[in-house]
Amino acid sequence: MKLATLKDGSRDGQLVVVSRDLKTAHYAADVAGRLQTVLDDWAFYAPQLQDLYDALNAGRARHPFPFDPKHCMAPLPRAYQWADGSAYVNHVELVRKARGAEMPPEFWTDPLMYQGGSDDFLGPYDDIVCASETFGIDFEAEVAVITGDVKMGATPAQAAEGIRLVVLANDVSLRNLIPAELGKGFGFFQSKPATAFSPVAVTPDELGDAWRERKVHLPMTVHWNSKKVGQPDCGTDMVFDFGQLIAHICKTRNVRAGSIVGSGTISNVDRKKGYCCIAEKRMLETIEDGKPSTEFMKFGDAVKIEMFDAQGHSVFGAIDQLVAQP
């Protein structure tokens, strides 16, 4: 099943069901008007939405209309929680190596995670608005999951049962603000502006064999100013799967329906796969040449993030954003 939220002038938008080929959609108002409503009672609403999805794909839906991702908000325009991990330890290792720091061994056994702002997500075509280029504007292509309720103390297997939907994310970072914030010893805040999400959220079964081991085994394609800069495989080198990431949160608290949990920047050890954030490119340059040569994003720059299945079909639609001044 594929779901999206269309802009309608409200904070939470209008829920629609989207066809598998992303060409048509159907309003879901007769079932539920908002995605959060569905997540709050998944067992009741999801089968009804699945029936509508099946009818839409079979050409039996009563009022289909052309689907335009440019009219989309984030699938969940605001969420109860946005927790972003760093499951690709290769990425973390490069960061530390670039500044000559050893990586603590526990980074391989205990996930890194921060809690970001969840009150103001961006739609897939919304601009990345930033006050200054000097902040070091960077994209970060990620996979994320949207959960139902997961109880405190859940094991990774139990936590994975709470996964309802899968999305793509652009977790924008302002790299030049990060060092001072981390230096305070209290984590990210100003250096992590609004995150953007793919136009469509999909249930894991839509991914077929690509959803296994609680991971997405498909490449993430990233274009920066129309040039392909990365296509790493999301299932490769993911040290912590989504069950483990959710269980990490559940160690001391419940996770409630409508929480979003991110994978962190996709990163493969194989350098030929390119990069999903500029910082990683700069890290490699620093390691090889002693200093970075690639600059961060400028006003007017474009980033496009998309995932294709084995047949070359877009699964979630694209995140396609421009960097803009306020």
Tab-separated table of C-alpha atoms in Angstrom:
chain	number	residue	atom	x	y	z
A	1	MET	CA	0.000	0.000	0.000
A	2	LYS	CA	1.189	3.513	-0.821
A	3	LEU	CA	-0.024	6.613	0.998
A	4	ALA	CA	0.567	10.351	0.627
A	5	THR	CA	-0.659	13.606	2.143
A	6	LEU	CA	-1.760	16.430	-0.137
A	7	LYS	CA	-1.587	20.114	0.719
A	8	ASP	CA	-5.006	21.549	1.486
A	9	GLY	CA	-4.155	24.664	3.486
A	10	SER	CA	-4.233	22.906	6.853
A	11	ARG	CA	-1.340	21.784	9.051
A	12	ASP	CA	-1.951	18.068	8.491
A	13	GLY	CA	-3.141	17.919	4.886
A	14	GLN	CA	-5.410	15.367	3.261
A	15	LEU	CA	-4.609	11.657	3.174
A	16	VAL	CA	-4.718	9.922	-0.212
A	17	VAL	CA	-4.009	6.428	-1.460
A	18	VAL	CA	-1.543	6.363	-4.368
A	19	SER	CA	-1.338	3.718	-7.088
A	20	ARG	CA	1.650	1.412	-7.241
A	21	ASP	CA	2.957	3.165	-10.376
A	22	LEU	CA	2.551	6.600	-8.690
A	23	LYS	CA	0.340	7.831	-11.519
A	24	THR	CA	-3.068	8.105	-9.851
A	25	ALA	CA	-4.464	8.719	-6.391
A	26	HIS	CA	-7.763	8.591	-4.526
A	27	TYR	CA	-8.850	10.605	-1.499
A	28	ALA	CA	-9.075	8.466	1.627
A	29	ALA	CA	-11.522	10.747	3.478
A	30	ASP	CA	-14.217	8.059	3.569
A	31	VAL	CA	-11.796	5.983	5.643
A	32	ALA	CA	-9.598	8.562	7.377
A	33	GLY	CA	-8.639	12.130	6.553
A	34	ARG	CA	-5.167	12.104	8.131
A	35	LEU	CA	-2.343	9.610	8.354
A	36	GLN	CA	-2.005	10.010	12.139
A	37	THR	CA	-5.585	8.786	12.534
A	38	VAL	CA	-4.654	5.620	10.671
A	39	LEU	CA	-1.508	5.059	12.718
A	40	ASP	CA	-3.462	5.444	15.963
A	41	ASP	CA	-5.691	2.478	15.030
A	42	TRP	CA	-3.812	0.637	12.299
A	43	ALA	CA	-5.662	-2.666	12.674
A	44	PHE	CA	-8.979	-0.942	11.978
A	45	TYR	CA	-8.054	1.514	9.231
A	46	ALA	CA	-5.266	-0.214	7.284
A	47	PRO	CA	-7.459	-3.010	5.824
A	48	GLN	CA	-9.935	-0.413	4.550
A	49	LEU	CA	-7.155	1.583	2.916
A	50	GLN	CA	-5.762	-1.634	1.448
A	51	ASP	CA	-9.134	-2.316	-0.190
A	52	LEU	CA	-9.093	1.171	-1.710
A	53	TYR	CA	-5.491	0.654	-2.840
A	54	ASP	CA	-6.388	-2.646	-4.509
A	55	ALA	CA	-9.352	-1.037	-6.261
A	56	LEU	CA	-7.204	1.867	-7.458
A	57	ASN	CA	-4.575	-0.461	-8.945
A	58	ALA	CA	-7.260	-2.597	-10.580
A	59	GLY	CA	-8.961	0.410	-12.167
A	60	ARG	CA	-12.078	-0.022	-10.007
A	61	ALA	CA	-11.757	3.085	-7.826
A	62	ARG	CA	-14.689	5.478	-8.177
A	63	HIS	CA	-12.921	8.840	-8.247
A	64	PRO	CA	-9.229	8.520	-9.164
A	65	PHE	CA	-7.237	11.577	-10.182
A	66	PRO	CA	-3.692	12.172	-11.497
A	67	PHE	CA	-1.112	12.112	-8.721
A	68	ASP	CA	1.249	15.094	-8.626
A	69	PRO	CA	4.007	14.817	-5.989
A	70	LYS	CA	4.589	18.572	-6.199
A	71	HIS	CA	1.329	18.996	-4.274
A	72	CYS	CA	2.476	16.748	-1.429
A	73	MET	CA	3.361	17.523	2.132
A	74	ALA	CA	5.501	15.051	4.033
A	75	PRO	CA	3.393	11.854	4.405
A	76	LEU	CA	3.222	12.660	8.124
A	77	PRO	CA	3.474	16.487	8.113
A	78	ARG	CA	4.209	16.654	11.836
A	79	ALA	CA	4.975	13.746	14.115
A	80	TYR	CA	5.087	12.887	17.785
A	81	GLN	CA	8.737	11.975	17.454
A	82	TRP	CA	11.624	12.135	14.958
A	83	ALA	CA	14.571	10.064	16.146
A	84	ASP	CA	17.479	9.720	13.745
A	85	GLY	CA	20.113	7.053	14.128
A	86	SER	CA	23.504	6.542	12.549
A	87	ALA	CA	23.234	2.933	11.459
A	88	TYR	CA	25.975	3.130	8.819
A	89	VAL	CA	29.028	3.047	11.056
A	90	ASN	CA	31.303	3.516	8.039
A	91	HIS	CA	30.008	7.079	7.882
A	92	VAL	CA	30.798	7.673	11.560
A	93	GLU	CA	34.245	6.120	11.187
A	94	LEU	CA	35.090	8.430	8.281
A	95	VAL	CA	34.018	11.493	10.272
A	96	ARG	CA	36.333	10.602	13.121
A	97	LYS	CA	39.194	9.490	10.894
A	98	ALA	CA	39.106	12.806	9.026
A	99	ARG	CA	39.814	14.646	12.252
A	100	GLY	CA	42.349	12.077	13.492
A	101	ALA	CA	40.161	10.596	16.217
A	102	GLU	CA	39.851	6.934	17.138
A	103	MET	CA	36.409	5.394	17.007
A	104	PRO	CA	35.201	3.925	20.312
A	105	PRO	CA	34.511	0.177	19.968
A	106	GLU	CA	31.016	0.565	21.454
A	107	PHE	CA	29.965	2.458	18.321
A	108	TRP	CA	29.743	-0.964	16.647
A	109	THR	CA	27.385	-2.351	19.305
A	110	ASP	CA	25.309	0.612	20.535
A	111	PRO	CA	23.620	2.931	17.986
A	112	LEU	CA	24.173	6.656	17.891
A	113	MET	CA	20.898	8.578	17.851
A	114	TYR	CA	19.611	12.121	18.203
A	115	GLN	CA	16.100	13.509	18.552
A	116	GLY	CA	15.263	16.107	15.919
A	117	GLY	CA	12.456	18.595	15.404
A	118	SER	CA	9.221	16.884	14.383
A	119	ASP	CA	6.809	19.819	14.414
A	120	ASP	CA	7.577	21.210	10.954
A	121	PHE	CA	8.560	18.695	8.294
A	122	LEU	CA	9.041	19.646	4.644
A	123	GLY	CA	7.268	18.222	1.640
A	124	PRO	CA	9.326	16.607	-1.131
A	125	TYR	CA	9.370	19.741	-3.326
A	126	ASP	CA	9.574	22.367	-0.587
A	127	ASP	CA	12.653	24.592	-0.616
A	128	ILE	CA	15.499	24.173	1.849
A	129	VAL	CA	15.382	27.664	3.326
A	130	CYS	CA	18.564	28.822	5.029
A	131	ALA	CA	19.639	32.233	6.305
A	132	SER	CA	23.248	31.955	5.134
A	133	GLU	CA	25.468	29.844	2.896
A	134	THR	CA	28.146	30.139	5.568
A	135	PHE	CA	26.204	27.668	7.726
A	136	GLY	CA	27.510	24.811	5.531
A	137	ILE	CA	24.319	23.502	3.911
A	138	ASP	CA	24.382	19.741	3.320
A	139	PHE	CA	21.863	17.099	2.236
A	140	GLU	CA	21.624	13.672	3.868
A	141	ALA	CA	19.767	10.899	2.054
A	142	GLU	CA	18.214	8.377	4.418
A	143	VAL	CA	15.593	5.674	4.811
A	144	ALA	CA	13.148	6.025	7.695
A	145	VAL	CA	10.247	4.055	9.149
A	146	ILE	CA	6.997	5.258	10.705
A	147	THR	CA	5.838	3.230	13.679
A	148	GLY	CA	2.765	2.217	15.575
A	149	ASP	CA	2.904	1.806	19.350
A	150	VAL	CA	5.965	-0.097	20.628
A	151	LYS	CA	6.294	-0.905	24.325
A	152	MET	CA	9.240	-0.027	26.515
A	153	GLY	CA	11.679	-2.921	26.727
A	154	ALA	CA	10.789	-4.343	23.308
A	155	THR	CA	13.362	-6.595	21.674
A	156	PRO	CA	14.489	-5.770	18.132
A	157	ALA	CA	12.136	-8.453	16.771
A	158	GLN	CA	9.220	-7.096	18.791
A	159	ALA	CA	10.093	-3.515	17.834
A	160	ALA	CA	10.111	-4.423	14.137
A	161	GLU	CA	6.492	-5.577	14.444
A	162	GLY	CA	5.627	-1.928	15.073
A	163	ILE	CA	6.922	-0.775	11.677
A	164	ARG	CA	3.984	0.466	9.645
A	165	LEU	CA	5.476	2.467	6.762
A	166	VAL	CA	8.787	3.186	5.058
A	167	VAL	CA	9.804	6.602	3.650
A	168	LEU	CA	12.846	8.407	2.282
A	169	ALA	CA	14.243	11.441	4.075
A	170	ASN	CA	16.541	14.366	3.424
A	171	ASP	CA	17.862	15.141	6.895
A	172	VAL	CA	19.447	18.503	6.104
A	173	SER	CA	22.506	19.462	8.168
A	174	LEU	CA	24.166	22.836	8.659
A	175	ARG	CA	27.706	21.500	9.005
A	176	ASN	CA	29.453	24.669	10.099
A	177	LEU	CA	27.112	25.045	13.068
A	178	ILE	CA	27.604	21.477	14.303
A	179	PRO	CA	31.046	21.702	15.983
A	180	ALA	CA	30.058	24.497	18.351
A	181	GLU	CA	26.800	22.778	19.260
A	182	LEU	CA	28.401	19.394	19.912
A	183	GLY	CA	31.122	21.196	21.856
A	184	LYS	CA	28.483	22.188	24.402
A	185	GLY	CA	27.911	18.475	25.062
A	186	PHE	CA	24.154	18.666	24.534
A	187	GLY	CA	23.639	17.565	20.954
A	188	PHE	CA	22.246	19.011	17.710
A	189	PHE	CA	19.674	21.773	17.617
A	190	GLN	CA	20.193	24.806	15.358
A	191	SER	CA	22.397	22.726	13.060
A	192	LYS	CA	19.463	20.459	12.192
A	193	PRO	CA	16.725	22.403	10.342
A	194	ALA	CA	13.490	20.911	8.981
A	195	THR	CA	13.709	17.426	7.459
A	196	ALA	CA	12.043	16.638	4.112
A	197	PHE	CA	10.351	13.353	3.237
A	198	SER	CA	9.418	11.498	0.074
A	199	PRO	CA	5.963	12.156	-1.367
A	200	VAL	CA	4.858	8.580	-0.719
A	201	ALA	CA	5.102	6.276	2.294
A	202	VAL	CA	4.869	2.552	1.569
A	203	THR	CA	4.091	-0.509	3.636
A	204	PRO	CA	7.073	-2.894	3.866
A	205	ASP	CA	5.283	-5.568	1.798
A	206	GLU	CA	5.369	-3.202	-1.204
A	207	LEU	CA	9.150	-3.639	-1.258
A	208	GLY	CA	8.896	-7.411	-1.783
A	209	ASP	CA	12.213	-9.216	-1.420
A	210	ALA	CA	13.963	-5.865	-1.011
A	211	TRP	CA	12.568	-5.728	2.557
A	212	ARG	CA	14.463	-8.333	4.553
A	213	GLU	CA	16.542	-8.457	7.721
A	214	ARG	CA	14.536	-5.376	8.786
A	215	LYS	CA	16.385	-3.350	6.144
A	216	VAL	CA	15.711	-1.969	2.650
A	217	HIS	CA	17.979	-3.681	0.119
A	218	LEU	CA	17.792	-1.180	-2.729
A	219	PRO	CA	20.164	1.585	-3.871
A	220	MET	CA	19.629	5.207	-2.918
A	221	THR	CA	20.118	7.483	-5.923
A	222	VAL	CA	21.266	11.035	-5.200
A	223	HIS	CA	21.694	13.834	-7.734
A	224	TRP	CA	23.272	17.168	-6.843
A	225	ASN	CA	22.680	19.865	-9.463
A	226	SER	CA	21.603	17.141	-11.926
A	227	LYS	CA	24.841	15.161	-11.472
A	228	LYS	CA	24.567	11.710	-9.922
A	229	VAL	CA	26.849	11.710	-6.883
A	230	GLY	CA	25.740	8.575	-5.075
A	231	GLN	CA	24.009	5.244	-5.457
A	232	PRO	CA	24.927	3.192	-2.377
A	233	ASP	CA	22.896	0.145	-1.404
A	234	CYS	CA	20.795	0.766	1.683
A	235	GLY	CA	21.022	-2.815	2.918
A	236	THR	CA	24.801	-3.020	2.638
A	237	ASP	CA	26.938	-1.885	5.599
A	238	MET	CA	23.854	-1.070	7.706
A	239	VAL	CA	25.187	-2.225	11.066
A	240	PHE	CA	21.956	-1.608	13.016
A	241	ASP	CA	18.644	-2.630	11.417
A	242	PHE	CA	15.382	-0.792	12.057
A	243	GLY	CA	14.312	-3.256	14.736
A	244	GLN	CA	17.504	-2.510	16.639
A	245	LEU	CA	17.107	1.249	16.176
A	246	ILE	CA	13.548	1.227	17.525
A	247	ALA	CA	14.552	-1.095	20.387
A	248	HIS	CA	17.307	1.380	21.258
A	249	ILE	CA	14.641	4.035	21.876
A	250	CYS	CA	12.488	1.537	23.792
A	251	LYS	CA	15.164	0.809	26.383
A	252	THR	CA	13.730	3.466	28.700
A	253	ARG	CA	10.469	4.672	27.110
A	254	ASN	CA	7.464	3.706	25.049
A	255	VAL	CA	7.388	4.610	21.377
A	256	ARG	CA	4.013	5.911	20.322
A	257	ALA	CA	2.178	5.640	17.007
A	258	GLY	CA	3.358	8.333	14.641
A	259	SER	CA	7.027	8.166	15.584
A	260	ILE	CA	9.561	8.343	12.745
A	261	VAL	CA	12.929	6.610	13.067
A	262	GLY	CA	15.720	7.341	10.568
A	263	SER	CA	18.632	5.210	9.461
A	264	GLY	CA	21.173	7.995	9.275
A	265	THR	CA	23.074	8.830	6.096
A	266	ILE	CA	23.371	5.871	3.729
A	267	SER	CA	27.033	4.978	3.370
A	268	ASN	CA	28.867	2.050	1.767
A	269	VAL	CA	32.459	1.033	2.338
A	270	ASP	CA	32.743	0.670	-1.453
A	271	ARG	CA	33.795	4.189	-2.494
A	272	LYS	CA	32.606	3.590	-6.071
A	273	LYS	CA	29.030	3.839	-4.779
A	274	GLY	CA	29.470	7.573	-4.195
A	275	TYR	CA	28.031	9.555	-1.329
A	276	CYS	CA	24.690	10.582	0.186
A	277	CYS	CA	25.993	13.697	1.929
A	278	ILE	CA	28.654	16.246	1.013
A	279	ALA	CA	30.370	15.870	4.378
A	280	GLU	CA	31.380	12.319	3.502
A	281	LYS	CA	32.930	13.475	0.239
A	282	ARG	CA	34.842	16.131	2.165
A	283	MET	CA	36.004	13.572	4.725
A	284	LEU	CA	37.511	11.394	2.009
A	285	GLU	CA	39.229	14.427	0.481
A	286	THR	CA	40.655	15.327	3.890
A	287	ILE	CA	41.930	11.793	4.451
A	288	GLU	CA	43.493	11.592	0.962
A	289	ASP	CA	44.639	15.195	0.370
A	290	GLY	CA	44.873	16.712	3.821
A	291	LYS	CA	41.974	19.119	3.234
A	292	PRO	CA	38.507	19.176	1.623
A	293	SER	CA	37.982	20.676	-1.825
A	294	THR	CA	34.227	20.168	-2.333
A	295	GLU	CA	32.110	23.078	-1.080
A	296	PHE	CA	28.738	22.774	0.610
A	297	MET	CA	25.486	23.747	-1.121
A	298	LYS	CA	24.836	27.268	-2.360
A	299	PHE	CA	21.593	29.184	-2.906
A	300	GLY	CA	19.976	27.841	-6.058
A	301	ASP	CA	21.551	24.386	-5.743
A	302	ALA	CA	19.286	21.383	-6.273
A	303	VAL	CA	19.268	17.941	-4.662
A	304	LYS	CA	17.188	14.980	-5.824
A	305	ILE	CA	16.834	11.807	-3.779
A	306	GLU	CA	15.018	8.757	-5.138
A	307	MET	CA	14.887	4.972	-4.898
A	308	PHE	CA	14.159	2.598	-7.774
A	309	ASP	CA	13.162	-1.063	-7.631
A	310	ALA	CA	14.830	-3.850	-9.608
A	311	GLN	CA	12.631	-3.006	-12.619
A	312	GLY	CA	13.641	0.653	-12.559
A	313	HIS	CA	10.369	1.970	-11.136
A	314	SER	CA	10.401	4.764	-8.569
A	315	VAL	CA	9.172	3.338	-5.270
A	316	PHE	CA	8.533	6.454	-3.151
A	317	GLY	CA	8.676	9.236	-5.713
A	318	ALA	CA	11.470	11.801	-5.490
A	319	ILE	CA	12.570	14.355	-2.948
A	320	ASP	CA	13.497	17.241	-5.255
A	321	GLN	CA	14.531	20.429	-3.469
A	322	LEU	CA	16.217	23.769	-4.093
A	323	VAL	CA	18.248	25.745	-1.575
A	324	ALA	CA	16.685	29.156	-1.071
A	325	GLN	CA	17.123	32.312	0.996
A	326	PRO	CA	14.373	33.290	3.455
